[in-house]
């Protein structure tokens, strides 16, 4: 029968929201009203204000653990009536010996009305919730009485059996009796008792052989031997075979229950200890396995890294070698073509001149590519040598502008120079710094349509020397701005313009500027123009 909403409200305090929502939906389907909280503090606050009919808590929670809340609730008269189900990540049985060792944590843990070990399927949770709602005891409630412990008595002495049975039953044990060894072994198989009391001298089987059979089947089973006065050496033999203790007949019946209880408790503790040791060994084995796997993965990564580095080095070496080998014949070709164009060996006609100019143009382009490749491979290999001297920045700008002037004129671009009057001294490699400026200027020329304008400014700024190259060209799309300093990267619009380029100029310029302790940046508006800014350390005048 579905629970009535208002009466039966449940607070779920669980760290995992998915798990909480699965439980909540199932409980709501049963007619419960459900509240949720995801950490201990929120959980305790809601417990206080909402006073639910029942609370389900994770034993371990952020901010405040569930078992701590549980102890808190049970100590507070206003809340103590709220039943609490704790969901524990570890074996509940393992907690009990901790309590016996006087650990407060275990007390808090066991103050819950019910502890269930995770994972707890929805149906199981529903079953316990229903039980609590109907007032039936939740099974197995940890705080309720323990199930009775079973003792098997094997003895052909009827009187002794009877007296033991009465004594132990009175003391709260469940007692099974067998008058023969064979019957004893059969009952043992059937009932799996917690302890066996065994007479050593019986009519059918010898007690020692019964003991051997029992120990073979259950090595951890506590067995107490009963021997007649005068046959103690038999008892010693039994102890060697694994008996836990021996009592000499006639027995002191008042003491028997205490001895039995002590041995059952000892064997339980031993079992728990073994289980915990086993769990510990398993987890450390797993950990060791994981460490070994990680170590293997690390070595593989290291090897891959070394291989990659070697491949990178070989690639750089190869590029460097090829570009070097290309440059020599290309420079040769350029020289001879220039000789022909100069008519050093006789006149050439207009068509021949036109063809030779095309050859010269392409030859220069190839030399430029070879130079760029050589530069980039030297930079990457850390082999670029700089020859730095004290230089006036304005002079370098002048020289770069002068060398590119013909190209600006050919495209009818207006070039404006705005250079600070006071000298801007920098510590730089002359050729390399001119190469940087050339690159920025030739890009400005290349990516600005005819009739546009380019402005070059040089000025001091906060102890730095700045050079700005601005154009009114095609601009750079926003999404490409980040990447134009990467090797071989060309912005979408520049590729469409069909302008020639390798995408190596800017990465080289950037590296060169950085080798001078400077930086390079860009701002741009698509269709409106771009500004590249180089910053360099300014020397004292
Ligand atoms: P390249 O010009 O040979 O392609 P760069 O490395 O010098 O190589 O430039 C990379 C890219 O940056 C160019 O392809 C172009 O897309 C963009 N770019 C550089 N300068 C400008 C500029 N002044 N205006 C517009 N785009 C530019």
XYZ file of C-alpha atoms and ligand atoms in Angstrom:
568
model
C 0.000 0.000 0.000
C 1.501 3.347 -0.947
C 2.646 5.520 1.910
C 0.812 8.746 2.566
C 2.816 11.702 1.323
C 2.665 14.038 4.252
C 3.170 11.374 6.886
C 6.125 9.650 5.345
C 8.850 11.965 4.229
C 12.381 10.730 3.636
C 15.604 12.727 3.598
C 18.322 11.344 1.322
C 21.820 12.665 2.071
C 23.999 11.131 -0.623
C 27.164 12.393 -2.251
C 26.334 11.027 -5.697
C 23.424 13.024 -7.236
C 22.688 10.277 -9.791
C 22.297 7.672 -7.067
C 20.155 10.119 -5.071
C 17.865 10.705 -8.013
C 17.456 6.943 -8.671
C 16.470 6.323 -5.024
C 14.269 9.440 -4.938
C 12.281 8.404 -7.995
C 11.717 4.884 -6.674
C 10.618 6.186 -3.247
C 8.316 8.768 -4.821
C 6.679 6.023 -6.862
C 5.916 4.304 -3.554
C 4.189 7.480 -2.375
C 6.990 8.866 -0.201
C 7.826 12.515 -0.121
C 11.580 12.857 -0.737
C 14.070 15.593 0.136
C 17.719 15.464 -0.877
C 21.011 16.901 0.324
C 24.494 16.246 -1.062
C 26.818 16.991 1.825
C 26.858 16.473 5.584
C 26.217 20.057 6.610
C 23.280 20.524 4.279
C 22.001 17.120 5.430
C 22.123 17.974 9.135
C 20.478 21.357 8.545
C 17.618 19.705 6.643
C 17.252 17.010 9.290
C 16.779 19.733 11.883
C 14.317 21.852 9.938
C 12.334 19.183 8.067
C 12.326 16.452 10.748
C 11.695 13.655 8.234
C 10.125 10.333 9.073
C 13.373 8.583 8.052
C 16.867 9.567 6.852
C 19.176 7.661 4.510
C 22.806 8.843 4.759
C 26.054 7.956 3.054
C 28.438 6.950 5.872
C 31.138 9.068 4.246
C 30.093 12.523 3.032
C 31.732 15.845 2.132
C 31.894 18.419 4.951
C 30.518 16.102 7.668
C 30.393 12.298 7.535
C 27.076 10.458 7.773
C 28.113 8.435 10.833
C 29.020 11.643 12.667
C 25.585 13.082 11.852
C 24.054 9.850 13.025
C 25.723 10.108 16.430
C 24.605 13.717 16.623
C 20.991 12.867 15.841
C 20.864 10.033 18.331
C 22.180 12.321 21.074
C 19.637 15.060 20.379
C 16.245 14.345 22.050
C 14.436 16.399 19.398
C 15.820 14.220 16.596
C 16.599 10.875 18.241
C 13.283 9.398 17.087
C 14.234 9.659 13.416
C 15.391 6.245 12.186
C 18.653 6.386 10.238
C 19.898 4.057 7.528
C 23.642 4.399 6.872
C 25.072 3.318 3.526
C 28.598 2.076 4.184
C 31.378 1.686 1.609
C 33.001 -1.078 3.647
C 32.043 -4.354 5.229
C 29.812 -3.718 8.234
C 31.174 -6.741 10.086
C 34.630 -5.199 9.962
C 33.467 -2.269 12.077
C 32.247 -4.323 15.032
C 35.649 -5.388 16.418
C 36.662 -1.717 16.285
C 33.900 -0.934 18.720
C 35.077 -3.677 21.017
C 38.516 -2.064 20.874
C 36.924 1.078 22.216
C 37.100 3.218 19.090
C 34.544 6.054 19.164
C 34.197 6.031 15.407
C 32.717 2.544 15.468
C 30.219 3.593 18.150
C 29.037 6.440 15.987
C 28.769 4.090 13.071
C 26.788 1.515 14.955
C 24.390 4.037 16.461
C 22.509 3.911 13.135
C 19.295 1.908 13.088
C 20.552 0.003 10.081
C 23.849 -0.150 8.193
C 23.814 -1.462 4.630
C 26.967 -2.135 2.669
C 27.144 -0.433 -0.714
C 26.174 -0.963 -3.470
C 22.575 -1.041 -2.246
C 20.108 -1.910 -5.033
C 16.933 0.206 -5.072
C 14.690 -2.770 -4.230
C 16.755 -3.581 -1.144
C 16.533 -0.007 0.106
C 12.770 0.049 -0.577
C 12.332 -3.198 1.341
C 14.031 -1.831 4.462
C 12.239 1.507 4.246
C 8.899 -0.334 4.092
C 9.879 -2.500 7.053
C 10.698 0.560 9.123
C 7.447 2.259 8.084
C 5.411 -0.778 9.056
C 7.204 -0.940 12.407
C 8.816 -4.296 11.643
C 12.418 -4.608 12.746
C 14.851 -4.013 9.968
C 16.895 -7.132 9.303
C 19.607 -7.453 10.441
C 19.526 -4.488 12.828
C 23.019 -4.048 14.171
C 21.851 -2.740 17.478
C 19.403 -5.585 18.056
C 20.471 -8.804 19.723
C 22.967 -10.897 17.817
C 21.671 -14.189 16.351
C 22.279 -17.069 18.742
C 25.590 -18.833 18.491
C 25.432 -22.552 17.877
C 27.359 -25.103 19.911
C 27.551 -28.758 18.905
C 28.059 -31.240 21.738
C 29.472 -34.686 20.838
C 29.617 -37.137 23.711
C 28.200 -40.593 24.438
C 27.766 -39.686 28.079
C 24.059 -38.782 28.188
C 24.212 -37.110 31.569
C 27.090 -34.858 30.602
C 25.317 -33.951 27.346
C 22.111 -33.102 29.188
C 23.842 -30.941 31.777
C 25.845 -29.111 29.141
C 22.764 -28.580 26.993
C 20.850 -26.990 29.874
C 23.782 -24.830 30.965
C 24.550 -23.531 27.507
C 20.918 -22.999 26.494
C 20.435 -20.987 29.673
C 23.476 -18.927 28.755
C 21.806 -18.009 25.422
C 23.403 -20.525 23.039
C 21.657 -22.703 20.517
C 22.704 -26.240 21.314
C 22.835 -29.346 19.098
C 23.717 -32.731 20.544
C 25.180 -35.949 19.152
C 25.711 -39.185 21.070
C 28.139 -40.672 18.563
C 31.095 -39.401 16.567
C 29.380 -40.217 13.258
C 26.213 -38.354 14.217
C 28.422 -35.474 15.366
C 30.137 -35.218 11.982
C 26.778 -35.371 10.204
C 25.324 -32.591 12.378
C 28.449 -30.548 11.856
C 27.964 -30.679 8.056
C 24.310 -29.771 8.415
C 24.451 -26.996 11.017
C 27.895 -25.442 10.634
C 28.137 -24.675 14.378
C 30.270 -21.872 15.829
C 31.977 -24.251 18.259
C 32.197 -27.998 18.999
C 32.633 -29.640 22.407
C 34.020 -33.113 21.856
C 34.489 -36.053 24.180
C 37.776 -37.804 23.529
C 36.663 -41.320 24.453
C 33.552 -42.504 22.646
C 32.269 -45.935 21.790
C 32.176 -45.665 17.982
C 34.895 -43.299 16.755
C 37.872 -42.142 18.695
C 37.572 -38.468 19.642
C 40.942 -37.727 18.040
C 39.796 -39.037 14.647
C 36.564 -36.974 14.925
C 38.746 -33.975 15.727
C 40.950 -34.670 12.682
C 37.889 -34.870 10.410
C 36.438 -31.649 11.834
C 39.709 -29.780 11.442
C 40.122 -31.011 7.892
C 36.694 -29.607 7.004
C 36.931 -26.368 8.998
C 40.469 -25.502 10.105
C 39.315 -22.343 11.945
C 36.563 -24.087 13.933
C 37.094 -23.867 17.709
C 36.917 -27.341 19.266
C 36.977 -27.899 23.051
C 38.019 -31.365 24.096
C 36.512 -33.079 27.144
C 38.743 -35.679 28.717
C 38.477 -37.945 31.708
C 40.667 -37.345 34.677
C 43.979 -39.156 34.169
C 44.021 -39.044 30.382
C 45.516 -35.552 30.032
C 48.222 -36.828 27.645
C 45.368 -37.501 25.173
C 44.316 -33.897 25.617
C 47.864 -32.763 24.782
C 47.690 -34.878 21.624
C 44.354 -33.197 20.774
C 45.854 -29.737 21.239
C 48.591 -30.708 18.780
C 45.894 -31.681 16.303
C 44.336 -28.226 16.559
C 41.930 -28.299 19.515
C 41.449 -24.868 21.074
C 41.249 -25.979 24.702
C 40.442 -28.943 26.917
C 38.281 -29.414 30.002
C 38.745 -32.268 32.436
C 35.704 -34.213 33.552
C 33.820 -33.844 35.820
C 33.204 -30.401 34.359
C 32.608 -27.196 36.286
C 29.333 -26.410 34.580
C 29.232 -22.833 35.868
C 32.457 -22.045 33.969
C 31.662 -23.792 30.705
C 29.568 -20.982 29.189
C 32.324 -18.428 29.766
C 34.947 -20.699 28.169
C 32.692 -21.392 25.179
C 31.937 -17.684 24.715
C 35.604 -16.774 24.916
C 36.599 -19.281 22.235
C 33.802 -18.282 19.867
C 34.770 -14.635 20.269
C 38.450 -15.421 19.684
C 37.695 -17.335 16.532
C 35.476 -14.508 15.270
C 38.147 -11.942 15.875
C 40.664 -14.159 14.116
C 38.300 -14.513 11.137
C 37.740 -10.755 10.945
C 41.448 -10.153 11.204
C 42.111 -12.673 8.460
C 39.462 -11.096 6.260
C 40.866 -7.626 6.817
C 44.423 -8.827 6.217
C 43.256 -10.504 3.054
C 41.469 -7.335 1.902
C 44.579 -5.325 2.718
C 46.820 -7.719 0.839
C 44.452 -7.622 -2.136
C 44.431 -3.830 -2.203
C 48.180 -3.554 -1.876
C 48.591 -6.103 -4.646
C 46.249 -4.080 -6.819
C 48.169 -0.954 -5.941
C 51.463 -2.605 -6.823
C 50.024 -3.801 -10.097
C 48.795 -0.287 -10.840
C 52.185 1.202 -9.983
C 53.873 -1.311 -12.280
C 51.450 -0.455 -15.086
C 52.052 3.252 -14.590
C 55.805 2.723 -14.592
C 55.528 0.775 -17.844
C 53.367 3.504 -19.388
C 55.865 6.125 -18.227
C 58.761 4.237 -19.805
C 56.835 3.846 -23.066
C 56.063 7.563 -23.057
C 59.673 8.381 -22.374
C 60.750 6.179 -25.251
C 58.141 7.702 -27.586
C 59.307 11.136 -26.502
C 62.937 10.281 -27.236
C 61.975 8.830 -30.631
C 59.961 11.949 -31.458
C 62.815 14.188 -30.447
C 65.192 12.202 -32.596
C 62.762 12.314 -35.549
C 62.421 16.093 -35.056
C 66.161 16.507 -34.980
C 66.607 14.440 -38.148
C 63.873 16.442 -39.884
C 65.500 19.750 -38.957
C 68.878 18.452 -40.087
C 67.394 17.253 -43.365
C 65.610 20.543 -44.072
C 68.739 22.451 -43.244
C 70.846 20.300 -45.558
C 68.367 20.470 -48.482
C 67.881 24.232 -48.267
C 71.596 24.708 -48.104
C 72.184 22.545 -51.169
C 69.410 24.354 -53.109
C 70.711 27.801 -52.358
C 74.086 27.421 -54.073
C 72.849 26.460 -57.578
C 69.945 28.928 -57.312
C 72.316 31.794 -56.511
C 74.390 30.682 -59.500
C 71.358 30.773 -61.797
C 70.386 34.199 -60.449
C 73.898 35.527 -61.173
C 73.914 34.311 -64.786
C 70.379 35.560 -65.479
C 71.358 38.979 -64.132
C 74.406 38.951 -66.408
C 72.212 38.204 -69.415
C 69.767 40.966 -68.419
C 72.681 43.393 -68.082
C 73.531 42.493 -71.711
C 77.103 41.830 -70.597
C 77.459 39.344 -73.440
C 75.514 41.126 -76.129
C 72.060 42.640 -76.626
C 68.817 40.732 -75.935
C 65.432 41.482 -77.454
C 62.293 42.515 -75.513
C 60.752 39.056 -75.461
C 63.990 37.532 -74.200
C 64.152 40.246 -71.508
C 60.584 39.516 -70.471
C 61.309 35.778 -70.171
C 64.560 36.334 -68.286
C 62.813 38.651 -65.805
C 60.270 35.914 -65.092
C 63.128 33.436 -64.547
C 64.897 35.902 -62.231
C 61.709 36.554 -60.287
C 61.058 32.861 -59.691
C 64.675 32.263 -58.870
C 64.556 34.964 -56.178
C 61.404 33.404 -54.752
C 63.055 30.001 -54.517
C 66.099 31.521 -52.833
C 63.772 33.272 -50.353
C 62.051 29.968 -49.533
C 65.399 28.201 -49.105
C 66.543 31.035 -46.819
C 63.382 30.865 -44.724
C 63.700 27.086 -44.366
C 67.329 27.403 -43.400
C 66.493 30.093 -40.828
C 63.663 28.153 -39.246
C 65.750 24.962 -38.982
C 68.625 26.907 -37.415
C 66.261 28.565 -34.934
C 64.706 25.217 -34.013
C 68.070 23.573 -33.575
C 69.225 26.552 -31.473
C 72.024 27.155 -33.978
C 71.296 30.716 -34.978
C 74.207 32.967 -34.182
C 73.567 36.655 -33.591
C 76.077 39.419 -33.855
C 74.641 42.131 -31.610
C 75.862 45.726 -31.517
C 74.495 49.041 -30.330
C 72.218 50.336 -33.113
C 69.833 53.212 -33.746
C 66.399 51.777 -34.478
C 65.404 54.626 -36.817
C 68.381 53.800 -39.032
C 67.256 50.208 -39.425
C 63.718 51.317 -40.244
C 65.067 53.717 -42.879
C 67.110 51.000 -44.489
C 64.239 48.508 -44.580
C 61.858 51.114 -46.012
C 64.392 52.093 -48.641
C 64.907 48.527 -49.835
C 61.165 47.941 -50.201
C 60.385 51.322 -51.725
C 60.187 50.041 -55.312
C 57.537 47.487 -54.351
C 55.430 50.153 -52.595
C 55.715 52.389 -55.648
C 54.812 49.591 -58.039
C 51.578 49.053 -56.113
C 50.902 52.742 -55.690
C 50.842 52.501 -51.883
C 51.317 55.594 -49.791
C 54.090 55.049 -47.256
C 54.283 57.357 -44.216
C 57.160 57.398 -41.722
C 56.679 58.757 -38.207
C 59.960 58.311 -36.315
C 60.776 59.767 -32.901
C 63.421 62.528 -33.222
C 65.581 61.301 -30.315
C 67.745 58.240 -31.118
C 66.231 54.901 -29.978
C 69.249 52.784 -29.118
C 68.878 49.015 -29.164
C 71.247 46.054 -28.732
C 70.693 44.003 -31.882
C 71.958 41.991 -34.836
C 71.715 44.461 -37.713
C 70.927 41.964 -40.521
C 68.395 40.034 -38.480
C 66.571 43.130 -37.255
C 66.333 44.437 -40.830
C 65.004 41.004 -41.815
C 62.205 41.388 -39.232
C 61.281 44.879 -40.450
C 61.472 43.745 -44.084
C 59.077 40.937 -43.348
C 56.507 43.238 -41.706
C 56.833 45.818 -44.454
C 56.625 43.338 -47.301
C 53.549 41.736 -45.701
C 51.949 45.183 -45.384
C 52.693 45.756 -49.074
C 51.536 42.265 -50.095
C 48.242 42.319 -48.176
C 47.212 45.944 -48.935
C 45.333 46.537 -52.189
C 46.716 49.141 -54.625
C 46.008 52.724 -53.561
C 46.077 51.928 -49.819
C 48.504 53.281 -47.273
C 51.110 51.991 -44.842
C 52.459 53.866 -41.810
C 55.650 53.020 -39.926
C 56.151 54.529 -36.490
C 59.073 54.193 -34.077
C 58.903 55.682 -30.573
C 59.921 55.067 -26.955
C 57.395 53.658 -24.508
C 58.058 52.895 -20.849
C 61.690 51.982 -21.282
C 60.982 50.041 -24.480
C 61.504 50.887 -28.139
C 58.395 50.282 -30.228
C 58.051 49.908 -34.011
C 54.533 49.841 -35.452
C 53.742 48.857 -39.033
C 50.085 49.706 -39.853
C 48.318 49.143 -43.122
C 44.866 49.691 -44.592
C 44.876 46.208 -46.121
C 42.674 43.122 -46.100
C 43.047 42.547 -42.342
C 43.138 39.194 -40.558
C 40.022 37.215 -39.540
C 39.610 37.105 -35.754
C 39.863 33.300 -35.581
C 43.234 33.346 -37.423
C 44.867 36.047 -35.290
C 46.156 33.601 -32.674
C 47.731 31.331 -35.247
C 49.526 33.529 -37.782
C 52.766 33.241 -35.811
C 52.691 29.445 -36.216
C 54.858 27.799 -38.861
C 53.230 27.538 -42.319
C 49.971 29.063 -41.100
C 48.241 31.390 -43.558
C 44.964 33.154 -42.845
C 41.929 32.107 -44.875
C 41.578 35.459 -46.668
C 45.257 35.664 -47.646
C 45.026 32.265 -49.334
C 41.981 33.465 -51.328
C 43.824 36.604 -52.446
C 46.154 34.325 -54.437
C 49.143 36.179 -53.034
C 52.254 34.135 -52.804
C 53.523 33.141 -49.350
C 54.966 30.285 -47.305
C 53.704 31.155 -43.851
C 57.264 31.174 -42.484
C 57.990 34.927 -42.355
C 56.114 35.736 -39.126
C 57.300 32.738 -37.083
C 60.885 33.616 -38.042
C 60.298 37.299 -37.190
C 58.788 36.314 -33.829
C 61.718 34.053 -32.937
C 64.233 36.697 -33.979
C 62.533 39.386 -31.894
C 62.409 37.014 -28.920
C 66.114 36.292 -29.324
C 66.494 40.047 -28.790
C 64.435 39.870 -25.554
C 61.556 41.573 -27.323
C 58.029 40.650 -28.354
C 55.776 41.004 -31.345
C 51.987 41.444 -31.398
C 49.206 42.173 -33.832
C 45.824 43.864 -33.894
C 43.643 43.712 -36.943
C 40.160 44.389 -38.332
C 38.984 42.332 -41.242
C 38.732 44.481 -44.378
C 40.101 47.538 -42.567
C 43.791 46.817 -41.924
C 46.370 45.466 -39.489
C 48.998 46.802 -37.096
C 52.052 44.756 -36.141
C 54.018 46.035 -33.140
C 57.566 45.056 -32.223
C 58.807 45.873 -28.728
C 62.522 45.813 -27.869
C 64.508 46.760 -24.783
C 65.696 50.356 -25.033
C 69.365 51.031 -24.208
C 70.309 54.026 -22.102
C 71.036 57.024 -24.339
P 53.352 34.660 -45.741
O 53.099 36.108 -45.833
O 54.526 34.204 -46.516
O 52.124 33.822 -45.956
P 53.884 35.191 -42.972
O 54.354 34.244 -41.898
O 54.698 36.399 -43.184
O 53.773 34.299 -44.259
O 52.415 35.587 -42.611
C 51.498 34.620 -42.161
C 50.086 35.008 -42.502
O 49.703 36.128 -41.733
C 49.865 35.430 -43.927
O 49.675 34.321 -44.765
C 48.630 36.285 -43.811
O 47.503 35.455 -43.761
C 48.794 36.947 -42.462
N 49.343 38.302 -42.548
C 50.593 38.689 -42.240
N 50.741 40.033 -42.391
C 49.534 40.504 -42.792
C 49.018 41.805 -43.082
N 49.791 42.904 -43.015
N 47.723 41.901 -43.440
C 46.934 40.805 -43.517
N 47.363 39.553 -43.246
C 48.644 39.408 -42.887
